[in-house]
PDB file of C-alpha atoms in Angstrom:
ATOM      1  CA  MET A 691       4.536  -7.392  16.543  1.00  0.00           C
ATOM      2  CA  LEU A 692       5.550  -3.752  16.678  1.00  0.00           C
ATOM      3  CA  THR A 693       3.173  -1.513  18.597  1.00  0.00           C
ATOM      4  CA  ALA A 694       2.567   2.177  17.879  1.00  0.00           C
ATOM      5  CA  ASP A 695       5.665   4.431  18.173  1.00  0.00           C
ATOM      6  CA  ARG A 696       7.981   1.408  18.368  1.00  0.00           C
ATOM      7  CA  ILE A 697      10.885   1.296  15.909  1.00  0.00           C
ATOM      8  CA  ARG A 698      12.897  -1.732  14.839  1.00  0.00           C
ATOM      9  CA  HIS A 699      16.371  -0.673  13.735  1.00  0.00           C
ATOM     10  CA  GLN A 700      18.377  -3.114  11.651  1.00  0.00           C
ATOM     11  CA  VAL A 701      21.763  -3.055  10.009  1.00  0.00           C
ATOM     12  CA  VAL A 702      23.119  -5.715   7.677  1.00  0.00           C
ATOM     13  CA  PHE A 703      26.862  -5.469   7.131  1.00  0.00           C
ATOM     14  CA  THR A 704      30.063  -7.052   5.909  1.00  0.00           C
ATOM     15  CA  LEU A 705      33.482  -6.704   7.519  1.00  0.00           C
ATOM     16  CA  LYS A 706      36.683  -5.860   5.726  1.00  0.00           C
ATOM     17  CA  PRO A 707      38.931  -8.901   5.215  1.00  0.00           C
ATOM     18  CA  ASP A 708      41.500  -7.570   7.686  1.00  0.00           C
ATOM     19  CA  ALA A 709      38.996  -6.775  10.454  1.00  0.00           C
ATOM     20  CA  ASP A 710      39.344  -8.613  13.763  1.00  0.00           C
ATOM     21  CA  GLU A 711      35.980 -10.348  13.482  1.00  0.00           C
ATOM     22  CA  ALA A 712      35.642 -11.696  17.031  1.00  0.00           C
ATOM     23  CA  ASP A 713      36.736  -8.411  18.587  1.00  0.00           C
ATOM     24  CA  PHE A 714      34.448  -6.383  16.323  1.00  0.00           C
ATOM     25  CA  LEU A 715      31.420  -8.556  17.108  1.00  0.00           C
ATOM     26  CA  ALA A 716      32.173  -8.225  20.825  1.00  0.00           C
ATOM     27  CA  ALA A 717      32.190  -4.430  20.435  1.00  0.00           C
ATOM     28  CA  ILE A 718      28.834  -4.623  18.629  1.00  0.00           C
ATOM     29  CA  ALA A 719      27.401  -6.844  21.338  1.00  0.00           C
ATOM     30  CA  ALA A 720      28.392  -4.265  23.961  1.00  0.00           C
ATOM     31  CA  LEU A 721      26.003  -1.766  22.335  1.00  0.00           C
ATOM     32  CA  GLU A 722      23.141  -3.701  23.917  1.00  0.00           C
ATOM     33  CA  ALA A 723      24.018  -2.020  27.232  1.00  0.00           C
ATOM     34  CA  ILE A 724      23.181   1.465  25.920  1.00  0.00           C
ATOM     35  CA  PRO A 725      19.982   2.749  27.577  1.00  0.00           C
ATOM     36  CA  GLY A 726      16.860   2.352  25.439  1.00  0.00           C
ATOM     37  CA  VAL A 727      18.140  -0.607  23.424  1.00  0.00           C
ATOM     38  CA  GLU A 728      15.651  -3.500  23.486  1.00  0.00           C
ATOM     39  CA  ALA A 729      15.263  -6.850  21.703  1.00  0.00           C
ATOM     40  CA  PHE A 730      18.925  -6.824  20.677  1.00  0.00           C
ATOM     41  CA  GLU A 731      19.975  -9.605  18.269  1.00  0.00           C
ATOM     42  CA  LEU A 732      23.249 -10.089  16.429  1.00  0.00           C
ATOM     43  CA  MET A 733      22.819 -12.747  13.743  1.00  0.00           C
ATOM     44  CA  ARG A 734      24.550 -14.316  10.798  1.00  0.00           C
ATOM     45  CA  GLU A 735      23.175 -13.295   7.372  1.00  0.00           C
ATOM     46  CA  VAL A 736      22.963 -16.307   5.058  1.00  0.00           C
ATOM     47  CA  SER A 737      20.872 -15.376   2.012  1.00  0.00           C
ATOM     48  CA  PRO A 738      22.645 -16.189  -1.275  1.00  0.00           C
ATOM     49  CA  LYS A 739      20.838 -13.142  -2.744  1.00  0.00           C
ATOM     50  CA  ASN A 740      23.000 -10.548  -1.007  1.00  0.00           C
ATOM     51  CA  ASP A 741      26.624 -10.263   0.140  1.00  0.00           C
ATOM     52  CA  PHE A 742      26.049  -9.207   3.766  1.00  0.00           C
ATOM     53  CA  ASP A 743      27.494 -11.487   6.452  1.00  0.00           C
ATOM     54  CA  TYR A 744      25.814 -10.171   9.617  1.00  0.00           C
ATOM     55  CA  GLY A 745      22.472  -8.766  10.694  1.00  0.00           C
ATOM     56  CA  LEU A 746      21.988  -6.599  13.774  1.00  0.00           C
ATOM     57  CA  THR A 747      18.490  -5.870  15.103  1.00  0.00           C
ATOM     58  CA  MET A 748      17.313  -3.750  18.008  1.00  0.00           C
ATOM     59  CA  GLU A 749      14.110  -2.009  19.013  1.00  0.00           C
ATOM     60  CA  PHE A 750      13.358   1.360  20.577  1.00  0.00           C
ATOM     61  CA  ALA A 751      10.185   2.364  22.393  1.00  0.00           C
ATOM     62  CA  ASP A 752       9.953   5.564  20.367  1.00  0.00           C
ATOM     63  CA  GLN A 753      11.889   8.049  18.242  1.00  0.00           C
ATOM     64  CA  ALA A 754      13.306   9.805  21.332  1.00  0.00           C
ATOM     65  CA  ALA A 755      14.883   6.555  22.574  1.00  0.00           C
ATOM     66  CA  TYR A 756      16.323   5.949  19.095  1.00  0.00           C
ATOM     67  CA  ALA A 757      17.788   9.466  18.969  1.00  0.00           C
ATOM     68  CA  ALA A 758      19.280   9.078  22.453  1.00  0.00           C
ATOM     69  CA  TYR A 759      20.997   5.855  21.327  1.00  0.00           C
ATOM     70  CA  ASN A 760      22.413   7.509  18.232  1.00  0.00           C
ATOM     71  CA  GLU A 761      23.834  10.342  20.333  1.00  0.00           C
ATOM     72  CA  HIS A 762      25.089   8.173  23.195  1.00  0.00           C
ATOM     73  CA  PRO A 763      28.895   8.534  23.593  1.00  0.00           C
ATOM     74  CA  GLN A 764      29.422   4.765  23.432  1.00  0.00           C
ATOM     75  CA  HIS A 765      27.581   4.581  20.101  1.00  0.00           C
ATOM     76  CA  VAL A 766      29.297   7.662  18.701  1.00  0.00           C
ATOM     77  CA  SER A 767      32.753   6.338  19.560  1.00  0.00           C
ATOM     78  CA  PHE A 768      31.915   2.863  18.259  1.00  0.00           C
ATOM     79  CA  VAL A 769      30.929   4.317  14.884  1.00  0.00           C
ATOM     80  CA  ALA A 770      34.011   6.534  14.688  1.00  0.00           C
ATOM     81  CA  ASP A 771      36.572   4.049  16.024  1.00  0.00           C
ATOM     82  CA  ARG A 772      35.333   0.686  14.756  1.00  0.00           C
ATOM     83  CA  TRP A 773      32.453   0.852  12.260  1.00  0.00           C
ATOM     84  CA  ASP A 774      33.950   3.300   9.791  1.00  0.00           C
ATOM     85  CA  ALA A 775      37.300   1.473   9.902  1.00  0.00           C
ATOM     86  CA  GLU A 776      36.219  -2.158   9.744  1.00  0.00           C
ATOM     87  CA  VAL A 777      32.906  -2.339   7.842  1.00  0.00           C
ATOM     88  CA  THR A 778      33.097  -2.520   4.068  1.00  0.00           C
ATOM     89  CA  ASP A 779      29.403  -2.433   3.160  1.00  0.00           C
ATOM     90  CA  PHE A 780      26.161  -1.995   5.066  1.00  0.00           C
ATOM     91  CA  LEU A 781      22.487  -1.114   4.835  1.00  0.00           C
ATOM     92  CA  GLU A 782      20.317   0.361   7.562  1.00  0.00           C
ATOM     93  CA  ILE A 783      16.630  -0.570   7.739  1.00  0.00           C
ATOM     94  CA  ASP A 784      14.115   0.986  10.135  1.00  0.00           C
ATOM     95  CA  THR A 785      10.604  -0.398  10.327  1.00  0.00           C
ATOM     96  CA  ILE A 786       7.475   0.671  12.156  1.00  0.00           C
ATOM     97  CA  SER A 787       3.985  -0.737  12.415  1.00  0.00           C
ATOM     98  CA  ARG A 788       1.855   0.269   9.454  1.00  0.00           C
TER      99      ARG A 788
ATOM    100  CA  MET B1376      15.939 -14.625  19.904  1.00  0.00           C
ATOM    101  CA  LEU B1377      16.451 -17.095  17.085  1.00  0.00           C
ATOM    102  CA  THR B1378      17.104 -20.648  18.246  1.00  0.00           C
ATOM    103  CA  ALA B1379      19.171 -23.231  16.346  1.00  0.00           C
ATOM    104  CA  ASP B1380      17.858 -24.109  12.851  1.00  0.00           C
ATOM    105  CA  ARG B1381      15.413 -21.192  12.913  1.00  0.00           C
ATOM    106  CA  ILE B1382      15.526 -18.773   9.974  1.00  0.00           C
ATOM    107  CA  ARG B1383      14.192 -15.230   9.827  1.00  0.00           C
ATOM    108  CA  HIS B1384      13.335 -14.295   6.249  1.00  0.00           C
ATOM    109  CA  GLN B1385      12.951 -10.618   5.420  1.00  0.00           C
ATOM    110  CA  VAL B1386      12.231  -8.650   2.292  1.00  0.00           C
ATOM    111  CA  VAL B1387      12.346  -4.888   2.001  1.00  0.00           C
ATOM    112  CA  PHE B1388      10.656  -3.552  -1.114  1.00  0.00           C
ATOM    113  CA  THR B1389       9.207  -0.640  -3.025  1.00  0.00           C
ATOM    114  CA  LEU B1390       6.120  -0.730  -5.243  1.00  0.00           C
ATOM    115  CA  LYS B1391       5.859   0.675  -8.732  1.00  0.00           C
ATOM    116  CA  PRO B1392       3.964   3.976  -8.846  1.00  0.00           C
ATOM    117  CA  ASP B1393       1.045   2.387 -10.696  1.00  0.00           C
ATOM    118  CA  ALA B1394       0.692  -0.593  -8.330  1.00  0.00           C
ATOM    119  CA  ASP B1395      -2.583  -0.967  -6.412  1.00  0.00           C
ATOM    120  CA  GLU B1396      -0.952  -0.565  -2.997  1.00  0.00           C
ATOM    121  CA  ALA B1397      -3.850  -1.679  -0.786  1.00  0.00           C
ATOM    122  CA  ASP B1398      -4.610  -4.693  -2.942  1.00  0.00           C
ATOM    123  CA  PHE B1399      -0.943  -5.664  -3.149  1.00  0.00           C
ATOM    124  CA  LEU B1400      -0.455  -5.430   0.616  1.00  0.00           C
ATOM    125  CA  ALA B1401      -3.566  -7.566   1.133  1.00  0.00           C
ATOM    126  CA  ALA B1402      -2.078 -10.201  -1.170  1.00  0.00           C
ATOM    127  CA  ILE B1403       1.154 -10.102   0.833  1.00  0.00           C
ATOM    128  CA  ALA B1404      -0.739 -10.421   4.105  1.00  0.00           C
ATOM    129  CA  ALA B1405      -2.451 -13.549   2.776  1.00  0.00           C
ATOM    130  CA  LEU B1406       0.956 -15.280   2.588  1.00  0.00           C
ATOM    131  CA  GLU B1407       0.811 -15.619   6.367  1.00  0.00           C
ATOM    132  CA  ALA B1408      -1.647 -18.508   5.879  1.00  0.00           C
ATOM    133  CA  ILE B1409       0.928 -20.662   4.067  1.00  0.00           C
ATOM    134  CA  PRO B1410       1.948 -23.602   6.295  1.00  0.00           C
ATOM    135  CA  GLY B1411       5.238 -23.089   8.136  1.00  0.00           C
ATOM    136  CA  VAL B1412       5.073 -19.277   8.177  1.00  0.00           C
ATOM    137  CA  GLU B1413       5.549 -17.927  11.716  1.00  0.00           C
ATOM    138  CA  ALA B1414       6.053 -14.492  13.308  1.00  0.00           C
ATOM    139  CA  PHE B1415       4.699 -12.763  10.208  1.00  0.00           C
ATOM    140  CA  GLU B1416       5.022  -8.962  10.174  1.00  0.00           C
ATOM    141  CA  LEU B1417       4.328  -6.504   7.375  1.00  0.00           C
ATOM    142  CA  MET B1418       5.750  -3.092   8.295  1.00  0.00           C
ATOM    143  CA  ARG B1419       6.446   0.323   6.892  1.00  0.00           C
ATOM    144  CA  GLU B1420      10.123   1.075   6.190  1.00  0.00           C
ATOM    145  CA  VAL B1421      11.026   4.599   7.263  1.00  0.00           C
ATOM    146  CA  SER B1422      14.813   4.961   7.273  1.00  0.00           C
ATOM    147  CA  PRO B1423      15.990   8.002   5.287  1.00  0.00           C
ATOM    148  CA  LYS B1424      19.100   5.969   4.413  1.00  0.00           C
ATOM    149  CA  ASN B1425      17.376   3.706   1.889  1.00  0.00           C
ATOM    150  CA  ASP B1426      14.501   3.979  -0.588  1.00  0.00           C
ATOM    151  CA  PHE B1427      12.460   0.935   0.475  1.00  0.00           C
ATOM    152  CA  ASP B1428       8.877   1.583   1.605  1.00  0.00           C
ATOM    153  CA  TYR B1429       7.914  -1.743   3.193  1.00  0.00           C
ATOM    154  CA  GLY B1430       9.502  -4.478   5.257  1.00  0.00           C
ATOM    155  CA  LEU B1431       8.160  -8.028   5.440  1.00  0.00           C
ATOM    156  CA  THR B1432       9.434 -10.451   8.099  1.00  0.00           C
ATOM    157  CA  MET B1433       8.600 -14.091   8.750  1.00  0.00           C
ATOM    158  CA  GLU B1434      10.277 -17.003  10.506  1.00  0.00           C
ATOM    159  CA  PHE B1435      10.609 -20.681   9.679  1.00  0.00           C
ATOM    160  CA  ALA B1436      11.417 -23.503  12.089  1.00  0.00           C
ATOM    161  CA  ASP B1437      14.083 -24.836   9.742  1.00  0.00           C
ATOM    162  CA  GLN B1438      15.337 -24.898   6.165  1.00  0.00           C
ATOM    163  CA  ALA B1439      12.751 -27.524   5.157  1.00  0.00           C
ATOM    164  CA  ALA B1440       9.866 -25.272   6.241  1.00  0.00           C
ATOM    165  CA  TYR B1441      11.444 -22.370   4.325  1.00  0.00           C
ATOM    166  CA  ALA B1442      11.804 -24.499   1.186  1.00  0.00           C
ATOM    167  CA  ALA B1443       8.196 -25.703   1.483  1.00  0.00           C
ATOM    168  CA  TYR B1444       7.025 -22.070   1.652  1.00  0.00           C
ATOM    169  CA  ASN B1445       9.039 -21.121  -1.411  1.00  0.00           C
ATOM    170  CA  GLU B1446       7.545 -24.002  -3.380  1.00  0.00           C
ATOM    171  CA  HIS B1447       3.975 -23.592  -2.107  1.00  0.00           C
ATOM    172  CA  PRO B1448       1.579 -22.883  -5.026  1.00  0.00           C
ATOM    173  CA  GLN B1449       0.205 -19.759  -3.321  1.00  0.00           C
ATOM    174  CA  HIS B1450       3.704 -18.317  -2.975  1.00  0.00           C
ATOM    175  CA  VAL B1451       4.728 -19.318  -6.495  1.00  0.00           C
ATOM    176  CA  SER B1452       1.653 -17.693  -8.042  1.00  0.00           C
ATOM    177  CA  PHE B1453       2.017 -14.581  -5.868  1.00  0.00           C
ATOM    178  CA  VAL B1454       5.584 -14.077  -7.093  1.00  0.00           C
ATOM    179  CA  ALA B1455       4.639 -14.669 -10.744  1.00  0.00           C
ATOM    180  CA  ASP B1456       1.360 -12.723 -10.790  1.00  0.00           C
ATOM    181  CA  ARG B1457       1.972  -9.849  -8.392  1.00  0.00           C
ATOM    182  CA  TRP B1458       5.564  -9.477  -7.156  1.00  0.00           C
ATOM    183  CA  ASP B1459       7.315  -9.450 -10.511  1.00  0.00           C
ATOM    184  CA  ALA B1460       4.711  -7.063 -11.956  1.00  0.00           C
ATOM    185  CA  GLU B1461       4.301  -4.559  -9.119  1.00  0.00           C
ATOM    186  CA  VAL B1462       7.595  -4.407  -7.191  1.00  0.00           C
ATOM    187  CA  THR B1463      10.255  -2.064  -8.512  1.00  0.00           C
ATOM    188  CA  ASP B1464      13.106  -2.793  -6.107  1.00  0.00           C
ATOM    189  CA  PHE B1465      13.704  -5.233  -3.273  1.00  0.00           C
ATOM    190  CA  LEU B1466      16.307  -6.938  -1.106  1.00  0.00           C
ATOM    191  CA  GLU B1467      15.987 -10.300   0.613  1.00  0.00           C
ATOM    192  CA  ILE B1468      17.714 -10.877   3.962  1.00  0.00           C
ATOM    193  CA  ASP B1469      17.873 -14.223   5.778  1.00  0.00           C
ATOM    194  CA  THR B1470      19.332 -14.395   9.261  1.00  0.00           C
ATOM    195  CA  ILE B1471      20.122 -17.247  11.607  1.00  0.00           C
ATOM    196  CA  SER B1472      21.522 -17.448  15.111  1.00  0.00           C
ATOM    197  CA  ARG B1473      25.300 -17.222  15.153  1.00  0.00           C
TER     198      ARG B1473
END
């Protein structure tokens, strides 16, 4: 259960047909090492009601930790070098306790 | 972390403007009592990158438990009586270990 201030960040996504799937997923998995990233899970998305193939989930203790992740050089370069080139469709979902 | 066979079922959704929000969320929360539902969380969705207002997450031990939930009379009547009438947009996401 999410406690106050805690944020669960999720992305569901689909890779382009010509993406190197194993290499891309390894690059995603390496994001877990960025400071502030907790409860990291990279999963397969299997619902017949959408076309996404993968689901990525992580948690941050608060908004500052989330912002630091977004600005971390490893994340910035991953987005520029891999994500924008190899992902064809995605949706970001951020949830907090209500 | 999801173990083999385990399924995390999620729905992000937005209510119609005339929905009774508190009453609807109470009806959602009552779904936690359906047999097989585990790790139930009803959260607020806050990402500026989508228009969904709520995120619901639950886990099932396996596909049989998920199917039993879907077919449970309480779930069937909730979908027919409340969901279809009061939800304006939603996306279902099901993830498994990869």
